[in-house]
Amino acid sequence: MSRSVRLFALASAALSLPLAAARADEGMWTFDAFPAAKMRADYGWAPDQAWLDKVRSAAVRLTGGCSASFVSDSGLILTNHHCVASCIEDNSTANNNILKNGFTAADRSRELKCAGQQAEVVTSIKDVTAQVKSAIGTATGEAAVKARSAAVAALESGACPDTARTRCQVVSLYGGGQYKLYSYRKYSDVRLVWAPEAQAAQFGGDPDNFNFPRYSLDASFLRAYEDGKPVATPQHLEWSARAPVDGEATFVVGNPGSTQRLLTSEQLAFQRELALPITLATYSELRGRLISAMASDPAKEREAAETLGGIENSLKVYIGRVKALNDPAFTGRIAAAEAQLKAKSAGNPAIGNPWADVAKAMASYRDFYIADRFSLPQGDLFGYAMTLVRAAAERGKPNAERFPGYSDSVLPLVQKRLLDQRPIYPWLDQLMMEWSLSKSREYLGADDPQTKLLLGKESPEALSSRLVNGTRLADPAVRKGLWDGGIAAINASTDPMIVYARNLDANDRALQKRFDETVDAPLTAAQSKLADARFAAYGDTLYPDATFTLRISYGKVAGWMERGEMVPTRTTLGGTFDRATGASPFDLPPAFAANRSKIDAKTTYDFVTTNDIIGGNSGSPVIDRQSRVIGAAFDGNIHSLGGNYGYDGSLNRTVVVSTDAVQEALEKIYPAPHIVAELRRK
Amino acid sequence: MSRSVRLFALASAALSLPLAAARADEGMWTFDAFPAAKMRADYGWAPDQAWLDKVRSAAVRLTGGCSASFVSDSGLILTNHHCVASCIEDNSTANNNILKNGFTAADRSRELKCAGQQAEVVTSIKDVTAQVKSAIGTATGEAAVKARSAAVAALESGACPDTARTRCQVVSLYGGGQYKLYSYRKYSDVRLVWAPEAQAAQFGGDPDNFNFPRYSLDASFLRAYEDGKPVATPQHLEWSARAPVDGEATFVVGNPGSTQRLLTSEQLAFQRELALPITLATYSELRGRLISAMASDPAKEREAAETLGGIENSLKVYIGRVKALNDPAFTGRIAAAEAQLKAKSAGNPAIGNPWADVAKAMASYRDFYIADRFSLPQGDLFGYAMTLVRAAAERGKPNAERFPGYSDSVLPLVQKRLLDQRPIYPWLDQLMMEWSLSKSREYLGADDPQTKLLLGKESPEALSSRLVNGTRLADPAVRKGLWDGGIAAINASTDPMIVYARNLDANDRALQKRFDETVDAPLTAAQSKLADARFAAYGDTLYPDATFTLRISYGKVAGWMERGEMVPTRTTLGGTFDRATGASPFDLPPAFAANRSKIDAKTTYDFVTTNDIIGGNSGSPVIDRQSRVIGAAFDGNIHSLGGNYGYDGSLNRTVVVSTDAVQEALEKIYPAPHIVAELRRK
């Protein structure tokens, strides 16, 4: 379980296990445990190892939090527009607003660098459960967490000596029941090749998000580079620009970010009673602050569009979670499964009562959750400062003893994100900082010592203004100087943001220590026992909760029943013209309007499948039996919002933009014949 | 139960009954049922009828939603600063910002009119339960609601033929168990006499709201006028500028707005699962929209200060309610009381199963709650338009057949609020309208017929801009013309806001009808039975839920235990200087800084009592045994936020600004010797 103090990471967790054996098309399977027999029973066919190896080697993880795939032999990557929106925004200017207008690189020399972005491809998966568990041994509390971290750091750096081209990551599955070492080939130079107008990708905006029927061209192409040249990717997926067939089998291969399908009742209560109401209130306020600030100025509108989109997307997810956890039928199913597992485990002395241990850990967390959640402010500039302060201290320690997120295997990405040039908008940074500091004061109370540490005698408004206007960290050269200067440079710095971050460091470390001791360690131990209980009860028909590592889901093209009517499986490009009202966010993209006569109105635009996905899967290739890509997953339907806690095959759907529509766009709307030619090349 | 579609009225309800016999200082008692024996047992003393009659006749209800009292023989009224903030804001200009600077009328000719404000004093209370119940008879559904409305309208207009000077109101107590006819002497010309700097009243701002220790001069004086002259008020309370004594008995006499202490489990579940999460998210967003809009412009900052303050206050209340309903210990006590009442009522055929009837009504409401809640947009200008459209239609009908809120007894106040001159800020109206329309679309969905009715093909932004910029309703003369012109003028109007309101009317009426038929009528019938069950089980040791009618609460000056330490009962004026940080909202009011040497630092500033109050009680006089006023209640402590659902005498506290501090301010900080002289006159 992660401490939940970062934006968009509020609900992340590597807790828990599936409830019981996965049903119907449920499951986000690891590549080393694909349930071929189960799929064969349901579908009369299942992929073999060669098929699995092929698609695995073409699957790409984007470190920005998305999935993707290679679709040509020259490093061309298919993903969603919303996965590269921050790159598009960073490359937009008042004179050349490519977020608004779209972008086609006329040739490779015009492809645009995406700051902070990195593409990663899994090259091997190795079970290291025995090594990690034996390193933990009989340790408890903070000692157990430190022993685990040390073992993980050693395994990671041992397996990936070449940190320039590879990355290794030990992943905790089943909340501590298994540990797997994932090795990746990484590409840290990723460039934008093609993107439609934002209005085409975001048609329907927040109102249509997580809804279907849908009319969205949420697709984009990137290219992976190395040593200044496009990467050769012979293992790419074959591009198949065709309409899907109702009922045909589909695979989604990508990196679902996080699920919590096996929280115990106590953990769900913690979410419902404490964490989620705070998220609803604070993020909604941030949304409102951004909407008004952006309405006052077209430059701000452009500069914060992607930030607002991300927040609205997250909020919709959280609202869906609140709804799910306040639906007695939904929580009743979860409670019944918990009762069943307890009954099956009764009398097994090796299991004991891990539910009580979880309850105790959650009770501990309730005591300092508010302090933990509101320990640091938000904002890119503060984030740079905190990273510099932490990294300077941690780099001087042995790899095994470092603060989470600063081990050798992660440091290169930390450094890349810190030093890559990207625009900073002081007004936006100040807004984020002011908002988060005012929420800290609100939830902690004006008289709390942590509030006094955060604010001193200043107001959130004045403090954030002073820090944002006074710091020089927006300049990558200044950041590089401080990074290279190490602890001496950090200690000598008078940059106000660095001074501020230095001042908050000790308190945040103390909270981390308390979290490790009273929450993380006991939860990991209890969850390991829960994993044993589940394996004993249900065998290997289980899949681990999502961990933003590569998974495969199988399903089919299918609609669902909504208020007594079947929702059709697809929309067409022509339908866009009927749905457009002229008013934002339902205004027709200009290139659609201009090219209406050329567009084949019957082209399948978006479609739905039963695949089990969640946030992080955005951009995942949707693959047919012949391992050809037929779309990119970009959303779930409204019912999938409860997917964090459970999957209902009769209702949950993945929403996909079809390759047919993307190719029609490449040929007639945002012409890029050279990309079409590259996609067609075998 | 009211339909919950208006700002700040989201949780209003006249449902339910007290749980069981009131304990300790719990209770918001009606003046015709003061529990003298119970108080005498606890305090060794209780007021007699003469005492009660005296304070009742000095108690004032302010139609803006507050309480107050007469404190001189010339119509001088003591209330809270926050109760008149909208009057102060309306009378502020860029050149004379009296919200910021404070205000003292040099003489009576300089006192400032408060638009829309009306003062009301109870003159009699009569039981009309038999009349109303016999009018309902055996009717059910919408017919029962109509029969009740007709009986109420007839009783009200029969008892108050002089609508210029009196107002009659039938109040439903115990959710329909009793009906009482309240007669009021009303004063519709109310003027501002004195107000401190907003910074003195709001010191600590939202962070300190609902907290204690507190340093707030949340007091103000108004004066009631009639025929252009101050009203003679020989029945006023005697002013006693003194420090309270720990443990002394205190009475709060005022109009608590609404409590829901006897919701059944189903009703609480409806709040927790459905209504409150929507409130949290939508109001938090509105708060954020206002904060950013106000930060962009000092004029906007001034114009919306009171609106934002109101929203932040409401949000804090709602956050407290969410917390209470997500606290298993809190809800467990309520469930236990429900179980006890069910057990005591078992086998009584006259009671039957009203809990099941409530559950059925709430299930019906779930089916259309979203439509009902999001049927009309917010905004003053839209409110004017809807009132004009409705009133024109309703005034043509017999009194007994009108839409709720348009009977003869209410129309004069409706008309006054509509026609009084007050400033309209188009940007603020547009912000409210745009926000509410975008939330309607979000919760209903873009494809819902009601969304299409609300928006047509326009966006919330464009529609609200077109209507707010196009309407002439900001001009009171235009409103008067349409009011006087009646239905013909409304039907002929091409004012875009009137056209828009006309267009929404039928749908909203249909929702009201559905609410009456499937929710209101069955709930009223069930609650009447629940009232019978409670009276049978607990006798007359019960008090009705709050209904914004006059109540009296008794209690004492007392602190409470917080994290193992006793919170002192009071603060001093001198403490303000220690607490001030210089940064908003903890910046010292300029007049405090300027007069520091003159101020007696030991003067009691704010203090706490165990009185049981809730929103609506703001401004209530706090009265001692000798029926002298010693303060004005202005807040509750943080524990009182759950007071909507229950009272805990060990934790819930009323927060009061002392007369001692007010007089010190009148003498040394915001000098007004003529007011001091008036207060001292017997």
XYZ file of C-alpha atoms in Angstrom, chain B residues 285-679:
395
model
C -16.714 22.875 -7.336
C -18.811 26.026 -6.935
C -16.559 27.105 -4.113
C -13.516 26.677 -6.354
C -15.145 28.537 -9.240
C -15.883 31.468 -6.943
C -12.438 31.538 -5.338
C -10.664 31.809 -8.687
C -13.138 34.283 -10.162
C -12.862 36.531 -7.101
C -9.067 36.372 -7.053
C -8.999 37.938 -10.515
C -10.662 41.228 -9.577
C -11.113 43.240 -6.336
C -14.640 44.245 -7.346
C -15.614 40.602 -7.714
C -13.946 39.871 -4.400
C -16.248 42.390 -2.733
C -19.357 41.455 -4.689
C -19.232 37.737 -3.981
C -17.699 37.687 -0.490
C -20.967 36.944 1.220
C -21.996 34.311 -1.328
C -18.699 32.493 -0.908
C -18.926 32.752 2.872
C -22.361 31.175 2.782
C -21.199 28.352 0.552
C -18.146 27.620 2.681
C -20.300 27.613 5.775
C -22.771 25.195 4.181
C -20.004 22.973 2.914
C -18.497 22.695 6.363
C -21.899 21.634 7.644
C -22.271 19.044 4.895
C -18.763 17.704 5.482
C -19.717 17.349 9.149
C -22.857 15.467 8.193
C -20.956 13.119 5.917
C -18.578 12.444 8.769
C -21.413 11.795 11.225
C -23.237 9.412 8.876
C -19.993 7.581 8.165
C -19.234 7.133 11.853
C -20.451 3.658 12.823
C -20.685 4.647 16.517
C -22.922 7.605 15.681
C -25.195 5.698 13.324
C -25.203 2.741 15.705
C -26.846 4.864 18.400
C -29.510 5.970 15.949
C -30.122 2.396 14.807
C -30.419 1.235 18.407
C -33.048 3.880 19.132
C -34.963 2.838 16.027
C -34.850 -0.786 17.112
C -36.078 0.185 20.584
C -39.044 2.093 19.195
C -39.909 -0.779 16.874
C -39.851 -3.167 19.833
C -42.040 -0.900 21.952
C -44.511 -0.513 19.073
C -44.669 -4.170 18.133
C -48.193 -5.542 18.285
C -49.836 -2.124 18.298
C -52.203 -2.371 15.323
C -52.725 1.405 15.262
C -49.032 1.862 14.454
C -48.539 -0.816 11.829
C -45.208 -0.609 9.994
C -44.503 3.031 9.136
C -40.783 2.168 8.676
C -41.693 0.067 5.664
C -43.850 2.902 4.323
C -40.939 5.317 4.666
C -38.655 2.852 2.892
C -41.104 2.593 0.010
C -41.374 6.378 -0.329
C -37.595 6.775 -0.305
C -37.235 4.047 -2.927
C -39.664 6.014 -5.102
C -37.649 9.156 -4.601
C -34.423 7.423 -5.620
C -35.992 6.836 -9.024
C -36.230 10.540 -9.824
C -34.062 12.302 -7.290
C -31.430 13.349 -9.840
C -34.082 14.768 -12.172
C -35.733 16.546 -9.258
C -32.533 17.983 -7.887
C -31.313 19.239 -11.249
C -34.548 20.543 -12.718
C -33.849 24.279 -12.541
C -30.665 26.358 -12.719
C -29.402 28.684 -9.984
C -28.947 32.436 -10.134
C -30.838 35.479 -8.889
C -32.020 36.538 -12.327
C -33.354 33.112 -13.144
C -34.959 33.072 -9.702
C -36.735 36.338 -10.478
C -37.932 34.955 -13.804
C -39.218 31.723 -12.336
C -41.002 33.582 -9.536
C -42.655 35.909 -12.031
C -43.754 33.046 -14.273
C -45.083 30.991 -11.379
C -46.721 33.840 -9.515
C -48.525 35.016 -12.642
C -50.060 31.582 -13.107
C -50.777 30.953 -9.441
C -52.306 34.310 -8.554
C -55.117 33.517 -10.986
C -56.062 30.387 -9.047
C -58.063 30.040 -5.838
C -55.786 30.276 -2.778
C -56.293 26.617 -1.936
C -55.089 25.310 -5.298
C -51.779 27.038 -5.676
C -48.250 25.720 -6.186
C -46.244 25.524 -2.933
C -44.946 28.928 -1.892
C -47.593 31.029 -3.635
C -50.492 31.069 -1.180
C -51.921 34.423 -0.039
C -50.085 34.269 3.274
C -46.675 34.024 1.583
C -47.232 36.172 -1.501
C -46.440 39.497 0.210
C -42.956 38.254 1.139
C -42.491 36.784 -2.331
C -43.435 40.136 -3.811
C -41.177 42.071 -1.463
C -38.185 39.897 -2.260
C -38.893 40.179 -5.950
C -39.364 43.941 -6.083
C -36.894 45.230 -3.498
C -33.986 47.000 -5.157
C -30.712 45.174 -4.720
C -27.585 44.996 -6.840
C -27.230 42.194 -9.342
C -23.735 41.233 -10.480
C -24.078 39.718 -13.942
C -20.770 37.850 -13.717
C -21.886 36.192 -10.483
C -25.295 35.325 -11.814
C -23.716 33.838 -14.888
C -21.243 31.850 -12.819
C -24.054 30.383 -10.723
C -26.152 29.570 -13.756
C -23.296 28.095 -15.766
C -22.156 25.970 -12.844
C -25.613 24.638 -12.094
C -26.406 23.891 -15.725
C -23.128 22.058 -16.180
C -23.885 19.989 -13.063
C -27.350 19.192 -14.414
C -25.767 17.869 -17.585
C -23.134 15.963 -15.622
C -25.561 14.160 -13.334
C -28.412 13.691 -15.804
C -26.139 12.819 -18.725
C -25.816 14.612 -22.050
C -28.518 12.495 -23.700
C -31.193 12.879 -21.014
C -34.371 14.638 -22.197
C -34.197 17.002 -19.221
C -30.652 18.012 -20.190
C -31.962 18.765 -23.665
C -34.803 20.796 -22.175
C -32.338 22.762 -20.047
C -29.685 23.338 -22.693
C -31.203 22.822 -26.103
C -28.206 22.872 -28.433
C -26.330 25.425 -26.362
C -23.503 24.921 -23.896
C -23.946 25.915 -20.240
C -21.428 28.714 -20.864
C -23.124 30.148 -23.958
C -26.667 29.739 -22.666
C -26.005 31.385 -19.327
C -24.145 34.214 -21.030
C -26.963 34.793 -23.516
C -29.655 34.810 -20.837
C -27.827 36.911 -18.239
C -26.689 39.465 -20.811
C -30.022 39.548 -22.594
C -32.451 39.850 -19.693
C -33.651 43.151 -18.267
C -34.798 41.627 -14.963
C -31.957 43.234 -13.017
C -34.083 46.402 -13.155
C -36.732 46.371 -10.379
C -39.016 48.476 -12.556
C -39.007 45.778 -15.219
C -39.842 43.181 -12.585
C -42.623 45.360 -11.237
C -44.055 45.785 -14.723
C -44.166 42.039 -15.244
C -45.593 41.412 -11.765
C -48.321 43.977 -12.237
C -49.002 42.818 -15.792
C -49.798 39.317 -14.600
C -50.194 36.351 -16.888
C -50.772 38.434 -20.004
C -47.499 40.307 -19.528
C -45.636 37.074 -18.837
C -47.045 35.367 -21.898
C -46.239 38.360 -24.088
C -42.721 38.835 -22.723
C -39.771 38.266 -25.029
C -37.243 38.746 -22.235
C -34.968 35.724 -22.777
C -34.905 34.780 -19.083
C -38.715 34.840 -18.904
C -38.939 32.788 -22.098
C -36.475 30.310 -20.622
C -38.330 30.037 -17.288
C -41.659 29.561 -19.106
C -40.059 26.733 -21.013
C -38.922 24.892 -17.861
C -42.101 25.380 -15.875
C -44.138 22.371 -16.980
C -41.365 19.847 -16.372
C -40.719 21.186 -12.895
C -44.413 21.089 -12.068
C -44.586 17.481 -13.217
C -41.706 16.649 -10.880
C -43.484 18.411 -8.017
C -46.590 16.365 -8.740
C -44.623 13.134 -8.756
C -42.938 14.174 -5.518
C -46.273 14.952 -3.852
C -47.812 11.691 -5.013
C -45.035 9.218 -4.339
C -42.883 10.868 -1.671
C -44.476 13.680 0.296
C -47.916 12.175 0.923
C -46.750 8.680 1.919
C -43.952 10.137 4.084
C -46.330 12.476 5.883
C -48.721 9.616 6.595
C -45.915 7.362 7.801
C -44.362 10.093 9.929
C -47.677 10.828 11.540
C -47.768 7.177 12.610
C -44.153 7.358 13.792
C -45.160 10.383 15.864
C -47.991 8.356 17.425
C -45.538 5.541 18.161
C -43.092 7.909 19.837
C -45.720 9.675 21.917
C -47.028 6.278 23.024
C -43.519 5.131 23.945
C -42.016 8.298 25.389
C -44.897 10.656 26.231
C -44.464 14.404 26.080
C -40.738 14.400 26.834
C -40.348 14.973 23.117
C -39.568 18.055 21.086
C -40.240 18.376 17.369
C -37.481 18.624 14.777
C -36.495 22.188 13.934
C -38.703 24.031 11.436
C -37.327 27.610 11.420
C -39.924 28.575 14.006
C -39.362 29.958 17.484
C -37.779 27.595 19.994
C -36.120 27.870 23.365
C -33.120 25.838 24.478
C -31.696 25.786 27.987
C -28.139 24.972 28.952
C -25.145 26.416 30.731
C -21.769 28.045 30.229
C -19.362 25.096 29.983
C -16.288 23.890 28.093
C -15.700 20.334 26.909
C -12.961 17.710 26.822
C -10.873 17.636 23.637
C -8.046 15.075 23.283
C -7.800 14.797 27.035
C -7.826 18.517 27.789
C -10.617 20.810 28.883
C -11.356 23.582 26.395
C -11.803 26.849 28.363
C -15.230 28.442 28.228
C -14.129 31.783 26.822
C -11.646 33.932 24.946
C -10.705 37.567 25.591
C -10.400 40.560 23.325
C -6.709 40.650 24.168
C -6.264 37.133 22.806
C -7.012 38.448 19.321
C -3.668 40.191 19.248
C -1.842 36.970 20.081
C -3.677 34.958 17.472
C -3.228 37.442 14.632
C -0.532 36.369 12.149
C -0.822 39.268 9.771
C -1.932 36.931 6.977
C -5.546 36.656 5.867
C -7.863 35.459 7.405
C -5.813 35.988 10.569
C -4.934 39.598 9.870
C -5.838 42.016 12.637
C -8.826 44.287 11.900
C -7.364 47.788 11.406
C -9.599 49.310 14.087
C -8.372 46.716 16.579
C -4.772 47.603 15.790
C -5.482 51.324 15.953
C -7.258 51.123 19.313
C -5.202 48.427 20.976
C -4.113 50.625 23.873
C -7.695 51.572 24.714
C -9.190 48.084 24.608
C -9.549 46.228 27.904
C -7.681 43.043 26.978
C -9.434 41.009 29.672
C -12.923 41.594 28.279
C -14.657 38.271 27.579
C -14.914 38.004 23.793
C -16.565 34.729 22.725
C -17.813 31.927 24.977
C -19.424 28.509 24.770
C -22.569 27.001 26.240
C -24.252 23.600 26.125
C -27.359 24.968 24.395
C -28.725 22.806 21.579
C -28.866 24.922 18.419
C -28.449 24.655 14.664
C -28.285 26.872 11.571
C -31.104 29.437 11.704
C -30.280 30.106 15.358
C -27.572 32.526 14.220
C -28.177 35.858 15.935
C -30.295 34.354 18.701
C -30.088 36.202 21.994
C -28.342 34.278 24.748
C -30.351 35.092 27.863
C -29.666 34.709 31.582
C -32.043 33.786 34.438
C -33.010 37.446 34.801
C -34.101 37.456 31.116
C -31.261 39.819 30.224
C -29.316 39.360 26.994
C -25.642 38.472 27.570
C -24.642 37.530 24.035
C -25.610 36.541 20.518
C -25.170 32.930 19.394
C -23.272 32.796 16.113
C -21.838 29.313 15.641
C -21.473 25.806 16.961
C -18.249 23.950 17.696
C -16.954 21.262 15.338
C -18.844 18.511 17.166
C -22.126 20.292 16.622
C -21.833 19.615 12.883
C -23.485 16.261 13.480
C -26.283 18.127 15.287
C -28.575 17.665 12.349
C -28.898 14.020 13.328
C -28.326 14.090 17.085
C -27.081 16.021 20.141
C -24.266 14.946 22.436
C -24.218 17.079 25.577
C -20.635 16.144 26.379
C -19.354 17.606 23.113
C -21.840 19.852 21.309
C -21.430 23.548 22.082
C -22.979 26.849 21.059
C -20.503 29.658 20.353
C -21.564 33.127 21.519
C -20.221 36.659 21.119
C -20.606 38.378 24.504
C -22.466 41.621 25.123
C -19.388 42.619 27.088
C -17.270 42.514 23.923
C -19.945 44.190 21.823
C -20.191 47.065 24.272
C -16.402 47.395 24.445
C -16.421 47.611 20.646
C -19.204 50.225 20.689
C -17.232 52.282 23.187
C -13.647 51.906 22.011
C -13.252 50.273 18.612
C -16.183 51.332 16.424
C -17.465 54.180 18.577
C -21.219 54.619 18.706
C -22.024 56.337 22.035
C -25.612 56.954 20.928
C -26.164 53.202 20.560
C -24.630 52.536 23.978
C -26.950 55.153 25.436
C -29.928 53.570 23.711
C -28.982 50.111 25.015
